[in-house]
mmCIF file of C-alpha atoms in Angstrom:
data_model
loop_
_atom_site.group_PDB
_atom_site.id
_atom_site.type_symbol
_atom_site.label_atom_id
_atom_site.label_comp_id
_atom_site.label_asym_id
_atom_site.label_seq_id
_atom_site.Cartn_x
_atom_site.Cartn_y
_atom_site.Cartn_z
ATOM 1 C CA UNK M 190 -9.626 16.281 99.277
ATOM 2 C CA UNK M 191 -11.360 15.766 95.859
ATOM 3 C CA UNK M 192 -13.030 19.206 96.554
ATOM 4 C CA UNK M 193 -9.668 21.006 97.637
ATOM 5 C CA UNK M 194 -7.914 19.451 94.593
ATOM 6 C CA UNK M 195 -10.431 21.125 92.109
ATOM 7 C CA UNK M 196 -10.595 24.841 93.704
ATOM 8 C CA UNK M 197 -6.926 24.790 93.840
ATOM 9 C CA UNK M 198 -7.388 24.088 90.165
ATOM 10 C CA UNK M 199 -9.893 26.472 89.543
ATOM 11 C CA UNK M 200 -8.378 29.073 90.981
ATOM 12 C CA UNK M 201 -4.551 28.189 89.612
ATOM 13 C CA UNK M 202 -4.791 27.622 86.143
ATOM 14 C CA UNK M 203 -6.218 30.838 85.121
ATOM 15 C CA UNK M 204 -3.078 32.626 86.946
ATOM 16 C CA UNK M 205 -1.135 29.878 85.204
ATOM 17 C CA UNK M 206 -2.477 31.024 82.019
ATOM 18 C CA UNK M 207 -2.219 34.817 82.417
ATOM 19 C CA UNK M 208 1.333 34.809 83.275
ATOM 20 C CA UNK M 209 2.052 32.637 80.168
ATOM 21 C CA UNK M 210 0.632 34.849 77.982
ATOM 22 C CA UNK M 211 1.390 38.177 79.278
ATOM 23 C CA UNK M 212 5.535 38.892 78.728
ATOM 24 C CA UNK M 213 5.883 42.615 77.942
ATOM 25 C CA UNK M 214 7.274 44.596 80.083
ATOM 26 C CA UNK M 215 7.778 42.332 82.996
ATOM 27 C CA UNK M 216 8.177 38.572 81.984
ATOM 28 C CA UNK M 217 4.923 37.387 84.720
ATOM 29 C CA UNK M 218 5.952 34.008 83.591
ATOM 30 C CA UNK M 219 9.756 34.014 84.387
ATOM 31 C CA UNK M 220 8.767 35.262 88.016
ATOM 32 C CA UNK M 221 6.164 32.710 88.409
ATOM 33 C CA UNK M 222 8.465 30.068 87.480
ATOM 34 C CA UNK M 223 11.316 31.520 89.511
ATOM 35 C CA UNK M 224 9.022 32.109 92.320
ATOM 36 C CA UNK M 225 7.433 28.085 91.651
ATOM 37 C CA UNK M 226 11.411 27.345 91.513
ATOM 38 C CA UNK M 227 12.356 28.643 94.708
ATOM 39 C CA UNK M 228 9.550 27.197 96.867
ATOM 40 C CA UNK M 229 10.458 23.759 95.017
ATOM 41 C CA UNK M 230 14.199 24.006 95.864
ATOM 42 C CA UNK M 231 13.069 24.522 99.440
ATOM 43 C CA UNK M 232 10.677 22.065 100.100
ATOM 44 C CA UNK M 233 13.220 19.605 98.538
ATOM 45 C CA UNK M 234 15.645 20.513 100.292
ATOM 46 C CA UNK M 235 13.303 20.102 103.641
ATOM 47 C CA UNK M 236 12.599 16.472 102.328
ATOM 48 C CA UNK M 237 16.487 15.851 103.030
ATOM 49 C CA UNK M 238 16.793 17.406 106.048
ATOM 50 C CA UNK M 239 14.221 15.160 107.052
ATOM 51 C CA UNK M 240 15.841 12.046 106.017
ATOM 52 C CA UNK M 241 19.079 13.203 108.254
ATOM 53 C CA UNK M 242 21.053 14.925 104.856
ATOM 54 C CA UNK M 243 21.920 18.676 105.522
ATOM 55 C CA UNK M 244 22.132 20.105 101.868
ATOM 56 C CA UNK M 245 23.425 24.087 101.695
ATOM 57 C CA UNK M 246 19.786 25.112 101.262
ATOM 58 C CA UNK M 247 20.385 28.692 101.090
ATOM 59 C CA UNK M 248 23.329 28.118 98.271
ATOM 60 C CA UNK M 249 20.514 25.653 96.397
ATOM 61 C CA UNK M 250 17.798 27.672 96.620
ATOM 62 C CA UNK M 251 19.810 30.597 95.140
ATOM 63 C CA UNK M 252 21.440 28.649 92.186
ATOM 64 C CA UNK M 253 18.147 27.662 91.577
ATOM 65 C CA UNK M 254 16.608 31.024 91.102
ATOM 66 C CA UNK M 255 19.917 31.766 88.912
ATOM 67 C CA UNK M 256 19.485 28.750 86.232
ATOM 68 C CA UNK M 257 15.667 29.633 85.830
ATOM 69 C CA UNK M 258 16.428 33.732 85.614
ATOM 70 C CA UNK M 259 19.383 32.647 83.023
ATOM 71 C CA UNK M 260 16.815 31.581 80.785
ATOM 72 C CA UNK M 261 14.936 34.606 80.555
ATOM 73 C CA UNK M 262 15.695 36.272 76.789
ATOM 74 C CA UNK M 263 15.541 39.458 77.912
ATOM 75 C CA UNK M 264 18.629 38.899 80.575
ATOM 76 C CA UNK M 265 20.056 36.054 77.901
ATOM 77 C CA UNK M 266 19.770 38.167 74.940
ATOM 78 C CA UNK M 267 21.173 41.016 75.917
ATOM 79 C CA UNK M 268 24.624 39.037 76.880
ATOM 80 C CA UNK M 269 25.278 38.721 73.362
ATOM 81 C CA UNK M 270 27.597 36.128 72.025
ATOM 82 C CA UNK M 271 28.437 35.235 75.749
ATOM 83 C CA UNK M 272 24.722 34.000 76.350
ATOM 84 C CA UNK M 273 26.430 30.580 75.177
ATOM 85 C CA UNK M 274 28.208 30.345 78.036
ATOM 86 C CA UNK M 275 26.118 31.290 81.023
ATOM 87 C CA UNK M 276 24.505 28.095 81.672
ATOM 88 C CA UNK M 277 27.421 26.100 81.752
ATOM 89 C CA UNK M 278 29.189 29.143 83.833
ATOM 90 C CA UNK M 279 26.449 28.341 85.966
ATOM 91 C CA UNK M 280 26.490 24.503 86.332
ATOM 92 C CA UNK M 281 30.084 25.099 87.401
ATOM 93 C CA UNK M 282 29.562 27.640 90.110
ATOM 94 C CA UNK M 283 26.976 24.687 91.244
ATOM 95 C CA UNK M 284 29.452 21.782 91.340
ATOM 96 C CA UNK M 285 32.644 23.437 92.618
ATOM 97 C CA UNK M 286 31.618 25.562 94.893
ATOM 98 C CA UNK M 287 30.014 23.235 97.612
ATOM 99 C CA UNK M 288 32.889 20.745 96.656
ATOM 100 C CA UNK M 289 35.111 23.928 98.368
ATOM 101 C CA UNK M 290 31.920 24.390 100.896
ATOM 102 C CA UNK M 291 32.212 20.799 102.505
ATOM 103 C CA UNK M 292 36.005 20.906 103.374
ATOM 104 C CA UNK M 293 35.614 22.572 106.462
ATOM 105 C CA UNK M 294 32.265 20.881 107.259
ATOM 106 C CA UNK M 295 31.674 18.677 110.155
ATOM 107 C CA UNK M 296 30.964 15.456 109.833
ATOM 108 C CA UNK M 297 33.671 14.709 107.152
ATOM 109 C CA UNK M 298 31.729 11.251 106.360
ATOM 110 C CA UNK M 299 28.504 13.202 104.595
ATOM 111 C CA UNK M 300 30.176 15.625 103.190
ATOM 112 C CA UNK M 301 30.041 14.164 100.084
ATOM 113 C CA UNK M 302 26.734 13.195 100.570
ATOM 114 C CA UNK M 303 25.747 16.763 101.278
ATOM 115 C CA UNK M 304 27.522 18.238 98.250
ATOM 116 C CA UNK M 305 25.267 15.661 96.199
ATOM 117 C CA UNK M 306 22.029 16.425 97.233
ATOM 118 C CA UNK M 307 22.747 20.064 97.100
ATOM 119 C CA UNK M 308 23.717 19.203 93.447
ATOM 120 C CA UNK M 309 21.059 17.069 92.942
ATOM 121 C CA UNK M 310 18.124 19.947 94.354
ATOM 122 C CA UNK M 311 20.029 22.456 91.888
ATOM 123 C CA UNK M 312 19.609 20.198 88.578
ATOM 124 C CA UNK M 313 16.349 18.155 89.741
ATOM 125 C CA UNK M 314 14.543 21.833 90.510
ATOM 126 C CA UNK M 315 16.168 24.795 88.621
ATOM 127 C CA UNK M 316 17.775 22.919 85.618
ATOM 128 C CA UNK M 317 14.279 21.355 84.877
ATOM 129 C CA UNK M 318 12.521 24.266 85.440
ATOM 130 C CA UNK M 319 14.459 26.360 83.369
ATOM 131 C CA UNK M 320 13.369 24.329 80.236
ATOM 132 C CA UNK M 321 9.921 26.145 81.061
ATOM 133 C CA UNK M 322 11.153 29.487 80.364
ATOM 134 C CA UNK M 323 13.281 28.322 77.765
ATOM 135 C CA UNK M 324 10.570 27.290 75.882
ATOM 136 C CA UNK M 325 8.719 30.342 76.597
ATOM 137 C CA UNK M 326 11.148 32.120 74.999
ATOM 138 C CA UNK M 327 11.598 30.360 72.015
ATOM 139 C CA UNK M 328 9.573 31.496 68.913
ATOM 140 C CA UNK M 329 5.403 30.663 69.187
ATOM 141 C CA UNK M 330 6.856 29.965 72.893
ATOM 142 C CA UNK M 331 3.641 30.796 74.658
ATOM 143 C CA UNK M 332 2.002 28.822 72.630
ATOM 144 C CA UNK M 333 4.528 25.872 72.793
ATOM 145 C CA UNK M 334 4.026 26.309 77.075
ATOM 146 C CA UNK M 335 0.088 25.892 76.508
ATOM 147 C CA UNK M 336 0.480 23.044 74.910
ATOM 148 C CA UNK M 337 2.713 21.262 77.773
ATOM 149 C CA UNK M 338 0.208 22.734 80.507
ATOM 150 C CA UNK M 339 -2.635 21.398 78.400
ATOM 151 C CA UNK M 340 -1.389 17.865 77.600
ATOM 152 C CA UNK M 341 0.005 17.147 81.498
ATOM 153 C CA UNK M 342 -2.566 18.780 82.787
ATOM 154 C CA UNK M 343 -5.499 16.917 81.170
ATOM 155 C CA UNK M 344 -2.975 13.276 81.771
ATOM 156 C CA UNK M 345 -2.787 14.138 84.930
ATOM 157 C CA UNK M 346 -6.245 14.525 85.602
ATOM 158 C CA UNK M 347 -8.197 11.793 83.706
ATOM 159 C CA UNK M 348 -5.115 9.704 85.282
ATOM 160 C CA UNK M 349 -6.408 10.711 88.543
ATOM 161 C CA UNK M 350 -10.184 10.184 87.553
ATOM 162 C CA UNK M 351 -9.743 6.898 86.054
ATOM 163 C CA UNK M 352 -7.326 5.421 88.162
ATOM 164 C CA UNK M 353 -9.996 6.225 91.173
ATOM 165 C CA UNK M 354 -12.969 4.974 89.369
ATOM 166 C CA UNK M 355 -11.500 1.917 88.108
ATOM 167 C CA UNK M 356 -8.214 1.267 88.362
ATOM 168 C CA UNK M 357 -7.154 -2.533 89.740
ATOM 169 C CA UNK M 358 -4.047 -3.320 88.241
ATOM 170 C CA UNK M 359 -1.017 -1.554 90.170
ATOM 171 C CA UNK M 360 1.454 -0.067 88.005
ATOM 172 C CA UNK M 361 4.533 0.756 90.477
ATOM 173 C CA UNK M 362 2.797 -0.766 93.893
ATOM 174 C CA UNK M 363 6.363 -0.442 95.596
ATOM 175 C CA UNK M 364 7.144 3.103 94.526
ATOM 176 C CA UNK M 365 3.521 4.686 94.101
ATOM 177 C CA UNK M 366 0.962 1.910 95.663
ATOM 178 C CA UNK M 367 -2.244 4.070 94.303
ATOM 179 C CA UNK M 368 -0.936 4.216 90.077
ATOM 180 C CA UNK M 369 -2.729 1.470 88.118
ATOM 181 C CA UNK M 370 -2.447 0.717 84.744
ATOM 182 C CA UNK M 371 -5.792 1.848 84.223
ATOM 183 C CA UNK M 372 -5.298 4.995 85.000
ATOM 184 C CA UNK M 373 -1.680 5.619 83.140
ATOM 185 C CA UNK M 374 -3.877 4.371 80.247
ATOM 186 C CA UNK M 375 -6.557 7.036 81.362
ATOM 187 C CA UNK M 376 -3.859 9.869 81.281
ATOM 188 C CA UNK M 377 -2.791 8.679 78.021
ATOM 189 C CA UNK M 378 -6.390 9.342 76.479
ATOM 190 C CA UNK M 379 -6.841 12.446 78.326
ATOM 191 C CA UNK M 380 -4.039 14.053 76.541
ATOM 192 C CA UNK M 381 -4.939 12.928 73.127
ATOM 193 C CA UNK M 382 -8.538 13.855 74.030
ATOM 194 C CA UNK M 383 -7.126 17.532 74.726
ATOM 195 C CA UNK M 384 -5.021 17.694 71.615
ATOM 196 C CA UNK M 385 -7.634 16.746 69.369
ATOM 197 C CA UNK M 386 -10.526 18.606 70.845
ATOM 198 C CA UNK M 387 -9.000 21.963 72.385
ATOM 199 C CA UNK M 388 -6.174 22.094 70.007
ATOM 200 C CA UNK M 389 -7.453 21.345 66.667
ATOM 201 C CA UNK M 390 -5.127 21.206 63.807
ATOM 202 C CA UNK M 391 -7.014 20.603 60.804
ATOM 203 C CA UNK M 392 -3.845 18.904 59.475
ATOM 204 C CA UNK M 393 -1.386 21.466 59.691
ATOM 205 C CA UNK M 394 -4.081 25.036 59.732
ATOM 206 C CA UNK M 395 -4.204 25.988 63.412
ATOM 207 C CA UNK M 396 -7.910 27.446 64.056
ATOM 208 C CA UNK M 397 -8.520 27.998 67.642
ATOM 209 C CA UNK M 398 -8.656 31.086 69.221
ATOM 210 C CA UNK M 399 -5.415 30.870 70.989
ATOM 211 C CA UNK M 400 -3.739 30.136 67.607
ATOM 212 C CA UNK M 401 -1.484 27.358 68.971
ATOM 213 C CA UNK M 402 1.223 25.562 67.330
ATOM 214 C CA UNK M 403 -0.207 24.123 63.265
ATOM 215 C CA UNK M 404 1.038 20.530 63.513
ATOM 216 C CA UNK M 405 -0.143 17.612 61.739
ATOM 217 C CA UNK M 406 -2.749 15.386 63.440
ATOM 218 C CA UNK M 407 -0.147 13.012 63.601
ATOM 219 C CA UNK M 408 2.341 14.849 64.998
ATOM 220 C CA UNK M 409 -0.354 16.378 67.801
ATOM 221 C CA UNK M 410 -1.093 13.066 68.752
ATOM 222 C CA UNK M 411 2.408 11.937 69.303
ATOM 223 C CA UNK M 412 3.442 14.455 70.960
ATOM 224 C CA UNK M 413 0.520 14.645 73.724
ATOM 225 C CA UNK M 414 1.344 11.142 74.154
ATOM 226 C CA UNK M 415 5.005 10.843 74.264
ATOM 227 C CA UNK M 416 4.158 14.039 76.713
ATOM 228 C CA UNK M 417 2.175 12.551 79.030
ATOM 229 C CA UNK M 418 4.113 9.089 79.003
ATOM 230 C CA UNK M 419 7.413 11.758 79.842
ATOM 231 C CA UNK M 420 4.983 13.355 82.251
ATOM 232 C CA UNK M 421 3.941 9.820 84.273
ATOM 233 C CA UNK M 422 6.951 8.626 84.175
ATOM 234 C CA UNK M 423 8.351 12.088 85.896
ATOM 235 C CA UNK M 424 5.593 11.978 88.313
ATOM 236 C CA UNK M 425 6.941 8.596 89.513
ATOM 237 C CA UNK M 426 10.622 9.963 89.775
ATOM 238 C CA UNK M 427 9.194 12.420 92.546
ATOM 239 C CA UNK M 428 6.963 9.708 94.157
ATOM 240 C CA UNK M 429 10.023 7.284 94.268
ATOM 241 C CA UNK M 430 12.202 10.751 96.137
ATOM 242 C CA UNK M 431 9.373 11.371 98.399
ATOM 243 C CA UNK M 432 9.370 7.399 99.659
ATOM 244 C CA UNK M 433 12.984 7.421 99.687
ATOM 245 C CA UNK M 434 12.936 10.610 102.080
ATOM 246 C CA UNK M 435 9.776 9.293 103.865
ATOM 247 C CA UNK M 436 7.142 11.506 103.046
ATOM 248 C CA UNK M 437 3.415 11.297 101.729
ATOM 249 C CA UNK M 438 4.175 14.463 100.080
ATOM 250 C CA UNK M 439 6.401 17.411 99.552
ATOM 251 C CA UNK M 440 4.453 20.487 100.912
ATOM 252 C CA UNK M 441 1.402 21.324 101.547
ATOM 253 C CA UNK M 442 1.201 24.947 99.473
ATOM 254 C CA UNK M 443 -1.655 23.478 97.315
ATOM 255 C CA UNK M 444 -4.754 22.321 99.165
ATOM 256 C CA UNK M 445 -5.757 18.616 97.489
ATOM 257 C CA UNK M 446 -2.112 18.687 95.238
ATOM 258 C CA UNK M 447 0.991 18.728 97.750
ATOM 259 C CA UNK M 448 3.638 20.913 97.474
ATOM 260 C CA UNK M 449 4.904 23.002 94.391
ATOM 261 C CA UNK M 450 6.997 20.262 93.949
ATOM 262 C CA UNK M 451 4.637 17.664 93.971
ATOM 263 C CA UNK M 452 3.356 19.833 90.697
ATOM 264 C CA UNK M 453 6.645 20.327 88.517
ATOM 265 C CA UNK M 454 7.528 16.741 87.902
ATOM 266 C CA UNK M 455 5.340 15.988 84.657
ATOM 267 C CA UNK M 456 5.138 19.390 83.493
ATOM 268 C CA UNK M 457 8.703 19.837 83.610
ATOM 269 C CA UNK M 458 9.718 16.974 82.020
ATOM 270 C CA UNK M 459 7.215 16.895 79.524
ATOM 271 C CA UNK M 460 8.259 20.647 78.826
ATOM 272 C CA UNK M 461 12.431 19.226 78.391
ATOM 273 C CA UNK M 462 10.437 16.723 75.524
ATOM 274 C CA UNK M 463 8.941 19.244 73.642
ATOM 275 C CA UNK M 464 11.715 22.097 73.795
ATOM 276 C CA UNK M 465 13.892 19.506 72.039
ATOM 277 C CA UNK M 466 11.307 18.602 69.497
ATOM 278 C CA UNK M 467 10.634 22.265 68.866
ATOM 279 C CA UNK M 468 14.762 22.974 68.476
ATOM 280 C CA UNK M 469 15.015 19.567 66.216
ATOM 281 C CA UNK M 470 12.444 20.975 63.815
ATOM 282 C CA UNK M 471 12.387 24.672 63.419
#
């Protein structure tokens, strides 16, 4: 497993990467997120069907793909004043539509229940999501997105690492039995260990090659850890939907990781955290 998680590593990141920071012509990175969206949507949506809920998949899936493309700046931009609009357009379209769906569906006692995990896919999934690309397109957005990848991405790891090498103390035994304390506290240093050594800031004079964001050594800090503290905490949101559906884990499209959405949980929400700190101060 240990092997499988590191070559799907290996062999992800750099494609991760590429698409991030190649946008012109095609926007690789809105397609990779759309295309990470999509396979999310459905493999959530297969979790419920699971547990006995019959969500509209095909309806979720699409508004999913819709909220993530409605990001894009080249498709947002070019709607002018109306770009205001869109996403709330779109988060109407997503509640009142299945709400008209369900009254001719059989059984009438779930239909509620399926119009609210059909919601719930749309907004867990492609509202999350979307931040990515939002973020993307914001200005020094690629390097904004590196930063999230980095700061989960090492959390997650030396979480993973430390929690196996010496983790005792559980941290959420009845929602994710194998999280210990020691190794939240591992993904906590991993992320200021990434900050300070990959993106050095020199108090406020960015100097590494990919010329990523100049913040303060203060702010760096912070930030990678309120990250990966958003990022943990999301990563136990989509361990406490898998129990609740009954499964180990969402997919099986990445050999040692799960699903794709056993993967969007920390990096979306830690991208949400840092899209708002971005807006907030520029």
């Amino acid at each position: 497993m240990l092997k499988k998680r590191i070559l799907t590593s290996a062999i992800g990141l750099p494609v991760i990467m590429a698409a991030v920071w190649f946008q012109q012509p095609v926007p690789w990175f809105t397609i990779f997120v759309l295309i990470w969206g999509m396979i999310g949507a459905y493999e959530f949506f297969r979790l419920n069907r699971k547990a006995g809920i019959r969500p509209m998949v095909v309806f979720g899936i699409v508004m999913t793909a819709l909220f993530i493309a409605a990001r894009e700046p080249l498709f947002y931009g070019s709607l002018g004043t109306k770009a205001e609009a869109l996403i709330p357009a779109l988060l109407a379209a997503a509640i009142v539509l299945p709400l008209i769906t369900v009254l001719g569906s059989e059984p009438r006692n779930q239909a509620f229940t399926r119009w609210a995990w059909t919601l719930g896919g749309i907004g867990y999934v492609g509202f999350l999501l979307s931040y990515l690309v939002a973020l993307r397109g914001m200005e020094d957005g690629r390097n904004w997105v590196y930063f999230v990848l980095f700061i989960t991405y090492a959390s997650d790891t030396a979480a993973f690492f430390v929690g196996r090498a010496w983790g005792r103390h559980k941290f959420a035994p009845t929602i994710s039995p194998a999280k210990t304390w020691e190794g939240c506290i591992g993904g906590l240093a991993g992320a200021v260990i990434i900050c300070l050594v990959f993106l050095p800031t020199h108090f406020g004079t960015a100097t590494n090659p990919l010329h990523l964001p100049a913040l303060s050594a203060v702010t760096a800090v912070f930030l990678a850890l309120a990250g990966s503290v958003i990022g943990q905490l999301g990563d136990l949101v989509e361990s406490l939907l898998k129990r609740n559906m009954g499964a180990k884990d969402s997919g099986h499209l990445l050999p040692g990781h799960g699903g794709a959405l056993d993967r969007m949980d920390s990096v979306a929400f830690a991208a949400i955290m840092v899209y708002y700190f971005v807006w907030l101060v520029q």
